[in-house]
Amino acid sequence: MIKIGQGIDVHAFHNNGEAQQFVVLAGVPIEHTHSLLAHSDGDVVIHALCDALLGALAMGDIGQHFPDSDDANAGIDSRILLRHVYSLVTQAGYKLGNVDITVMCERPKITPYSLAMCENIAADLQTEVSNISIKATTSEKLGFTGRKEGIMATAVVLLLRHDDKSNDTNTH
């Protein structure tokens, strides 16, 4: 049995003047002119991925599991959240098939960091890097991402039952 989930996350940039001049995407700090407004570390890639994993199993969303009203989540490393969410996936009897993520922003450029991002996610989801895809696009200067007001990420996941040997994606 397979399950498919989809997630989306958006974070706005802080105004100029803050001390932190980087964004964190898939656990990778990337120098940038602005940081992201968020209760946690603002990692839109991992937040979208968590929502996709939770959605595939009809387990709600990241805000239900880690509300921004809980001070324990303030500034938290989103990779901790991802590992927790994936433990829920495995407890439900599923494993990752593959992940496809798209990051939408004009800046920073994502491609130089995409391998490190894939490696982080593969480690957290206990899978091969070949099962993780991260790509980037601009919005051709349209909308909030085009005006460089924030970053958006989408994620799609395929989950497989643990006992489904016919779809073992870790053999290539």
PDB file of C-alpha atoms in Angstrom:
ATOM      1  CA  MET A   1       0.000   0.000   0.000  1.00  0.00           C
ATOM      2  CA  ILE A   2       1.248   3.472  -0.838  1.00  0.00           C
ATOM      3  CA  LYS A   3       0.354   6.881   0.545  1.00  0.00           C
ATOM      4  CA  ILE A   4       1.066  10.254  -1.062  1.00  0.00           C
ATOM      5  CA  GLY A   5       1.293  13.535   0.835  1.00  0.00           C
ATOM      6  CA  GLN A   6       1.774  17.159  -0.164  1.00  0.00           C
ATOM      7  CA  GLY A   7       2.909  20.105   1.926  1.00  0.00           C
ATOM      8  CA  ILE A   8       3.430  23.845   1.482  1.00  0.00           C
ATOM      9  CA  ASP A   9       5.122  26.371   3.735  1.00  0.00           C
ATOM     10  CA  VAL A  10       5.819  30.091   3.480  1.00  0.00           C
ATOM     11  CA  HIS A  11       7.883  32.451   5.625  1.00  0.00           C
ATOM     12  CA  ALA A  12       8.390  36.187   5.216  1.00  0.00           C
ATOM     13  CA  PHE A  13      11.756  37.891   5.517  1.00  0.00           C
ATOM     14  CA  HIS A  14      12.587  40.112   8.500  1.00  0.00           C
ATOM     15  CA  ASN A  15      13.063  43.784   7.688  1.00  0.00           C
ATOM     16  CA  ASN A  16      16.647  45.024   7.336  1.00  0.00           C
ATOM     17  CA  GLY A  17      18.659  45.575  10.466  1.00  0.00           C
ATOM     18  CA  GLU A  18      18.488  42.243  12.234  1.00  0.00           C
ATOM     19  CA  ALA A  19      21.757  40.649  13.343  1.00  0.00           C
ATOM     20  CA  GLN A  20      21.042  37.230  11.811  1.00  0.00           C
ATOM     21  CA  GLN A  21      21.837  37.455   8.101  1.00  0.00           C
ATOM     22  CA  PHE A  22      21.086  33.936   6.880  1.00  0.00           C
ATOM     23  CA  VAL A  23      18.251  31.543   6.185  1.00  0.00           C
ATOM     24  CA  VAL A  24      18.099  27.883   7.130  1.00  0.00           C
ATOM     25  CA  LEU A  25      16.831  25.563   4.414  1.00  0.00           C
ATOM     26  CA  ALA A  26      16.768  21.787   4.965  1.00  0.00           C
ATOM     27  CA  GLY A  27      19.046  22.358   7.930  1.00  0.00           C
ATOM     28  CA  VAL A  28      21.661  24.234   5.870  1.00  0.00           C
ATOM     29  CA  PRO A  29      22.449  27.827   6.929  1.00  0.00           C
ATOM     30  CA  ILE A  30      22.717  30.001   3.805  1.00  0.00           C
ATOM     31  CA  GLU A  31      24.062  33.548   3.956  1.00  0.00           C
ATOM     32  CA  HIS A  32      21.471  36.062   2.862  1.00  0.00           C
ATOM     33  CA  THR A  33      20.587  39.708   3.302  1.00  0.00           C
ATOM     34  CA  HIS A  34      17.605  38.807   5.515  1.00  0.00           C
ATOM     35  CA  SER A  35      16.553  36.091   7.918  1.00  0.00           C
ATOM     36  CA  LEU A  36      13.079  34.567   8.023  1.00  0.00           C
ATOM     37  CA  LEU A  37      10.295  35.490  10.436  1.00  0.00           C
ATOM     38  CA  ALA A  38       9.314  32.374  12.361  1.00  0.00           C
ATOM     39  CA  HIS A  39       8.649  30.935  15.788  1.00  0.00           C
ATOM     40  CA  SER A  40      11.102  28.101  15.013  1.00  0.00           C
ATOM     41  CA  ASP A  41      14.160  28.390  12.760  1.00  0.00           C
ATOM     42  CA  GLY A  42      11.863  29.169   9.791  1.00  0.00           C
ATOM     43  CA  ASP A  43      13.049  26.231   7.668  1.00  0.00           C
ATOM     44  CA  VAL A  44      10.340  26.303   4.978  1.00  0.00           C
ATOM     45  CA  VAL A  45      11.769  23.203   3.286  1.00  0.00           C
ATOM     46  CA  ILE A  46      11.461  21.013   6.360  1.00  0.00           C
ATOM     47  CA  HIS A  47       8.125  22.521   7.366  1.00  0.00           C
ATOM     48  CA  ALA A  48       6.633  21.689   3.956  1.00  0.00           C
ATOM     49  CA  LEU A  49       8.151  18.203   4.177  1.00  0.00           C
ATOM     50  CA  CYS A  50       6.700  17.610   7.658  1.00  0.00           C
ATOM     51  CA  ASP A  51       3.259  18.634   6.405  1.00  0.00           C
ATOM     52  CA  ALA A  52       3.590  16.272   3.428  1.00  0.00           C
ATOM     53  CA  LEU A  53       4.564  13.350   5.679  1.00  0.00           C
ATOM     54  CA  LEU A  54       1.771  14.087   8.152  1.00  0.00           C
ATOM     55  CA  GLY A  55      -0.737  14.633   5.364  1.00  0.00           C
ATOM     56  CA  ALA A  56       0.054  11.310   3.699  1.00  0.00           C
ATOM     57  CA  LEU A  57      -1.142   9.545   6.838  1.00  0.00           C
ATOM     58  CA  ALA A  58      -3.959  11.989   7.687  1.00  0.00           C
ATOM     59  CA  MET A  59      -2.164  13.023  10.894  1.00  0.00           C
ATOM     60  CA  GLY A  60      -2.857  16.739  10.682  1.00  0.00           C
ATOM     61  CA  ASP A  61      -0.191  19.352  10.116  1.00  0.00           C
ATOM     62  CA  ILE A  62       2.989  20.673  11.685  1.00  0.00           C
ATOM     63  CA  GLY A  63       1.096  23.425  13.524  1.00  0.00           C
ATOM     64  CA  GLN A  64      -1.039  20.859  15.328  1.00  0.00           C
ATOM     65  CA  HIS A  65       2.001  18.839  16.420  1.00  0.00           C
ATOM     66  CA  PHE A  66       4.293  21.801  17.182  1.00  0.00           C
ATOM     67  CA  PRO A  67       2.139  24.893  17.845  1.00  0.00           C
ATOM     68  CA  ASP A  68       3.792  28.306  17.782  1.00  0.00           C
ATOM     69  CA  SER A  69       2.005  29.017  21.056  1.00  0.00           C
ATOM     70  CA  ASP A  70       4.309  26.496  22.785  1.00  0.00           C
ATOM     71  CA  ASP A  71       7.483  28.185  24.041  1.00  0.00           C
ATOM     72  CA  ALA A  72       9.304  24.829  23.793  1.00  0.00           C
ATOM     73  CA  ASN A  73       9.181  25.255  20.000  1.00  0.00           C
ATOM     74  CA  ALA A  74      10.690  28.765  20.013  1.00  0.00           C
ATOM     75  CA  GLY A  75      13.787  28.805  17.809  1.00  0.00           C
ATOM     76  CA  ILE A  76      13.789  25.005  17.547  1.00  0.00           C
ATOM     77  CA  ASP A  77      15.900  23.288  14.897  1.00  0.00           C
ATOM     78  CA  SER A  78      13.362  22.014  12.369  1.00  0.00           C
ATOM     79  CA  ARG A  79      15.393  18.847  11.817  1.00  0.00           C
ATOM     80  CA  ILE A  80      14.294  17.814  15.326  1.00  0.00           C
ATOM     81  CA  LEU A  81      10.692  18.266  14.206  1.00  0.00           C
ATOM     82  CA  LEU A  82      11.322  16.256  11.026  1.00  0.00           C
ATOM     83  CA  ARG A  83      12.853  13.340  12.916  1.00  0.00           C
ATOM     84  CA  HIS A  84       9.862  13.315  15.282  1.00  0.00           C
ATOM     85  CA  VAL A  85       7.389  13.394  12.393  1.00  0.00           C
ATOM     86  CA  TYR A  86       9.226  10.583  10.641  1.00  0.00           C
ATOM     87  CA  SER A  87       9.081   8.493  13.826  1.00  0.00           C
ATOM     88  CA  LEU A  88       5.276   8.847  13.617  1.00  0.00           C
ATOM     89  CA  VAL A  89       5.439   7.626  10.016  1.00  0.00           C
ATOM     90  CA  THR A  90       7.467   4.540  10.923  1.00  0.00           C
ATOM     91  CA  GLN A  91       5.280   3.833  13.972  1.00  0.00           C
ATOM     92  CA  ALA A  92       2.306   3.799  11.587  1.00  0.00           C
ATOM     93  CA  GLY A  93       4.053   1.056   9.582  1.00  0.00           C
ATOM     94  CA  TYR A  94       5.372   3.141   6.684  1.00  0.00           C
ATOM     95  CA  LYS A  95       8.743   4.059   5.233  1.00  0.00           C
ATOM     96  CA  LEU A  96       9.765   6.720   2.765  1.00  0.00           C
ATOM     97  CA  GLY A  97       9.630   5.968  -0.932  1.00  0.00           C
ATOM     98  CA  ASN A  98      10.804   9.349  -2.169  1.00  0.00           C
ATOM     99  CA  VAL A  99      10.555  13.109  -1.632  1.00  0.00           C
ATOM    100  CA  ASP A 100      10.275  15.868  -4.228  1.00  0.00           C
ATOM    101  CA  ILE A 101      10.717  19.432  -2.944  1.00  0.00           C
ATOM    102  CA  THR A 102      10.561  22.758  -4.787  1.00  0.00           C
ATOM    103  CA  VAL A 103      11.848  25.990  -3.218  1.00  0.00           C
ATOM    104  CA  MET A 104      10.473  29.238  -4.662  1.00  0.00           C
ATOM    105  CA  CYS A 105      12.457  32.441  -4.207  1.00  0.00           C
ATOM    106  CA  GLU A 106      14.430  34.998  -6.175  1.00  0.00           C
ATOM    107  CA  ARG A 107      17.290  34.883  -3.661  1.00  0.00           C
ATOM    108  CA  PRO A 108      19.235  33.198  -2.180  1.00  0.00           C
ATOM    109  CA  LYS A 109      20.312  30.821  -4.914  1.00  0.00           C
ATOM    110  CA  ILE A 110      19.540  27.254  -3.817  1.00  0.00           C
ATOM    111  CA  THR A 111      21.466  25.054  -6.269  1.00  0.00           C
ATOM    112  CA  PRO A 112      24.905  25.427  -4.607  1.00  0.00           C
ATOM    113  CA  TYR A 113      23.378  24.049  -1.386  1.00  0.00           C
ATOM    114  CA  SER A 114      20.992  21.430  -2.756  1.00  0.00           C
ATOM    115  CA  LEU A 115      23.275  18.409  -2.234  1.00  0.00           C
ATOM    116  CA  ALA A 116      23.908  19.297   1.432  1.00  0.00           C
ATOM    117  CA  MET A 117      20.170  19.847   1.837  1.00  0.00           C
ATOM    118  CA  CYS A 118      19.407  16.425   0.313  1.00  0.00           C
ATOM    119  CA  GLU A 119      22.020  14.791   2.544  1.00  0.00           C
ATOM    120  CA  ASN A 120      20.453  16.291   5.689  1.00  0.00           C
ATOM    121  CA  ILE A 121      16.975  15.150   4.753  1.00  0.00           C
ATOM    122  CA  ALA A 122      18.167  11.674   3.718  1.00  0.00           C
ATOM    123  CA  ALA A 123      19.907  11.273   7.091  1.00  0.00           C
ATOM    124  CA  ASP A 124      16.812  12.394   9.008  1.00  0.00           C
ATOM    125  CA  LEU A 125      14.499  10.132   6.984  1.00  0.00           C
ATOM    126  CA  GLN A 126      16.855   7.134   7.098  1.00  0.00           C
ATOM    127  CA  THR A 127      17.055   6.785   3.325  1.00  0.00           C
ATOM    128  CA  GLU A 128      19.434   7.191   0.404  1.00  0.00           C
ATOM    129  CA  VAL A 129      20.177  10.639  -1.028  1.00  0.00           C
ATOM    130  CA  SER A 130      18.877   9.326  -4.366  1.00  0.00           C
ATOM    131  CA  ASN A 131      15.376   9.295  -2.828  1.00  0.00           C
ATOM    132  CA  ILE A 132      15.472  13.052  -2.131  1.00  0.00           C
ATOM    133  CA  SER A 133      14.967  15.725  -4.786  1.00  0.00           C
ATOM    134  CA  ILE A 134      15.351  19.431  -4.043  1.00  0.00           C
ATOM    135  CA  LYS A 135      15.038  21.929  -6.834  1.00  0.00           C
ATOM    136  CA  ALA A 136      14.469  25.663  -7.027  1.00  0.00           C
ATOM    137  CA  THR A 137      12.542  28.090  -9.139  1.00  0.00           C
ATOM    138  CA  THR A 138      11.868  31.795  -9.189  1.00  0.00           C
ATOM    139  CA  SER A 139       8.443  33.319  -9.645  1.00  0.00           C
ATOM    140  CA  GLU A 140       9.705  35.573 -12.446  1.00  0.00           C
ATOM    141  CA  LYS A 141       9.512  38.576 -10.099  1.00  0.00           C
ATOM    142  CA  LEU A 142       5.780  38.019  -9.543  1.00  0.00           C
ATOM    143  CA  GLY A 143       4.061  37.890  -6.141  1.00  0.00           C
ATOM    144  CA  PHE A 144       5.665  37.995  -2.696  1.00  0.00           C
ATOM    145  CA  THR A 145       8.580  35.738  -3.684  1.00  0.00           C
ATOM    146  CA  GLY A 146       9.198  37.836  -6.785  1.00  0.00           C
ATOM    147  CA  ARG A 147       9.294  40.983  -4.660  1.00  0.00           C
ATOM    148  CA  LYS A 148      11.827  39.196  -2.394  1.00  0.00           C
ATOM    149  CA  GLU A 149       9.481  39.367   0.600  1.00  0.00           C
ATOM    150  CA  GLY A 150       9.836  35.698   1.546  1.00  0.00           C
ATOM    151  CA  ILE A 151      10.394  32.087   0.570  1.00  0.00           C
ATOM    152  CA  MET A 152       7.936  29.309  -0.256  1.00  0.00           C
ATOM    153  CA  ALA A 153       8.511  25.566  -0.442  1.00  0.00           C
ATOM    154  CA  THR A 154       6.353  22.668  -1.596  1.00  0.00           C
ATOM    155  CA  ALA A 155       6.948  18.998  -0.887  1.00  0.00           C
ATOM    156  CA  VAL A 156       5.465  15.767  -2.181  1.00  0.00           C
ATOM    157  CA  VAL A 157       6.199  12.411  -0.532  1.00  0.00           C
ATOM    158  CA  LEU A 158       5.516   8.795  -1.356  1.00  0.00           C
ATOM    159  CA  LEU A 159       5.227   6.443   1.614  1.00  0.00           C
ATOM    160  CA  LEU A 160       5.305   2.643   1.391  1.00  0.00           C
ATOM    161  CA  ARG A 161       4.164   0.017   3.877  1.00  0.00           C
ATOM    162  CA  HIS A 162       7.190  -1.489   5.688  1.00  0.00           C
ATOM    163  CA  ASP A 163       6.288  -4.976   4.461  1.00  0.00           C
ATOM    164  CA  ASP A 164       5.903  -3.962   0.783  1.00  0.00           C
ATOM    165  CA  LYS A 165       9.023  -5.561  -0.774  1.00  0.00           C
ATOM    166  CA  SER A 166       7.828  -4.979  -4.354  1.00  0.00           C
ATOM    167  CA  ASN A 167       8.430  -1.222  -4.072  1.00  0.00           C
ATOM    168  CA  ASP A 168      11.821  -1.131  -2.310  1.00  0.00           C
ATOM    169  CA  THR A 169      13.291   2.205  -3.464  1.00  0.00           C
ATOM    170  CA  ASN A 170      16.572   1.765  -1.578  1.00  0.00           C
ATOM    171  CA  THR A 171      17.966  -0.756  -4.072  1.00  0.00           C
ATOM    172  CA  HIS A 172      19.118   1.586  -6.855  1.00  0.00           C
TER     173      HIS A 172
END
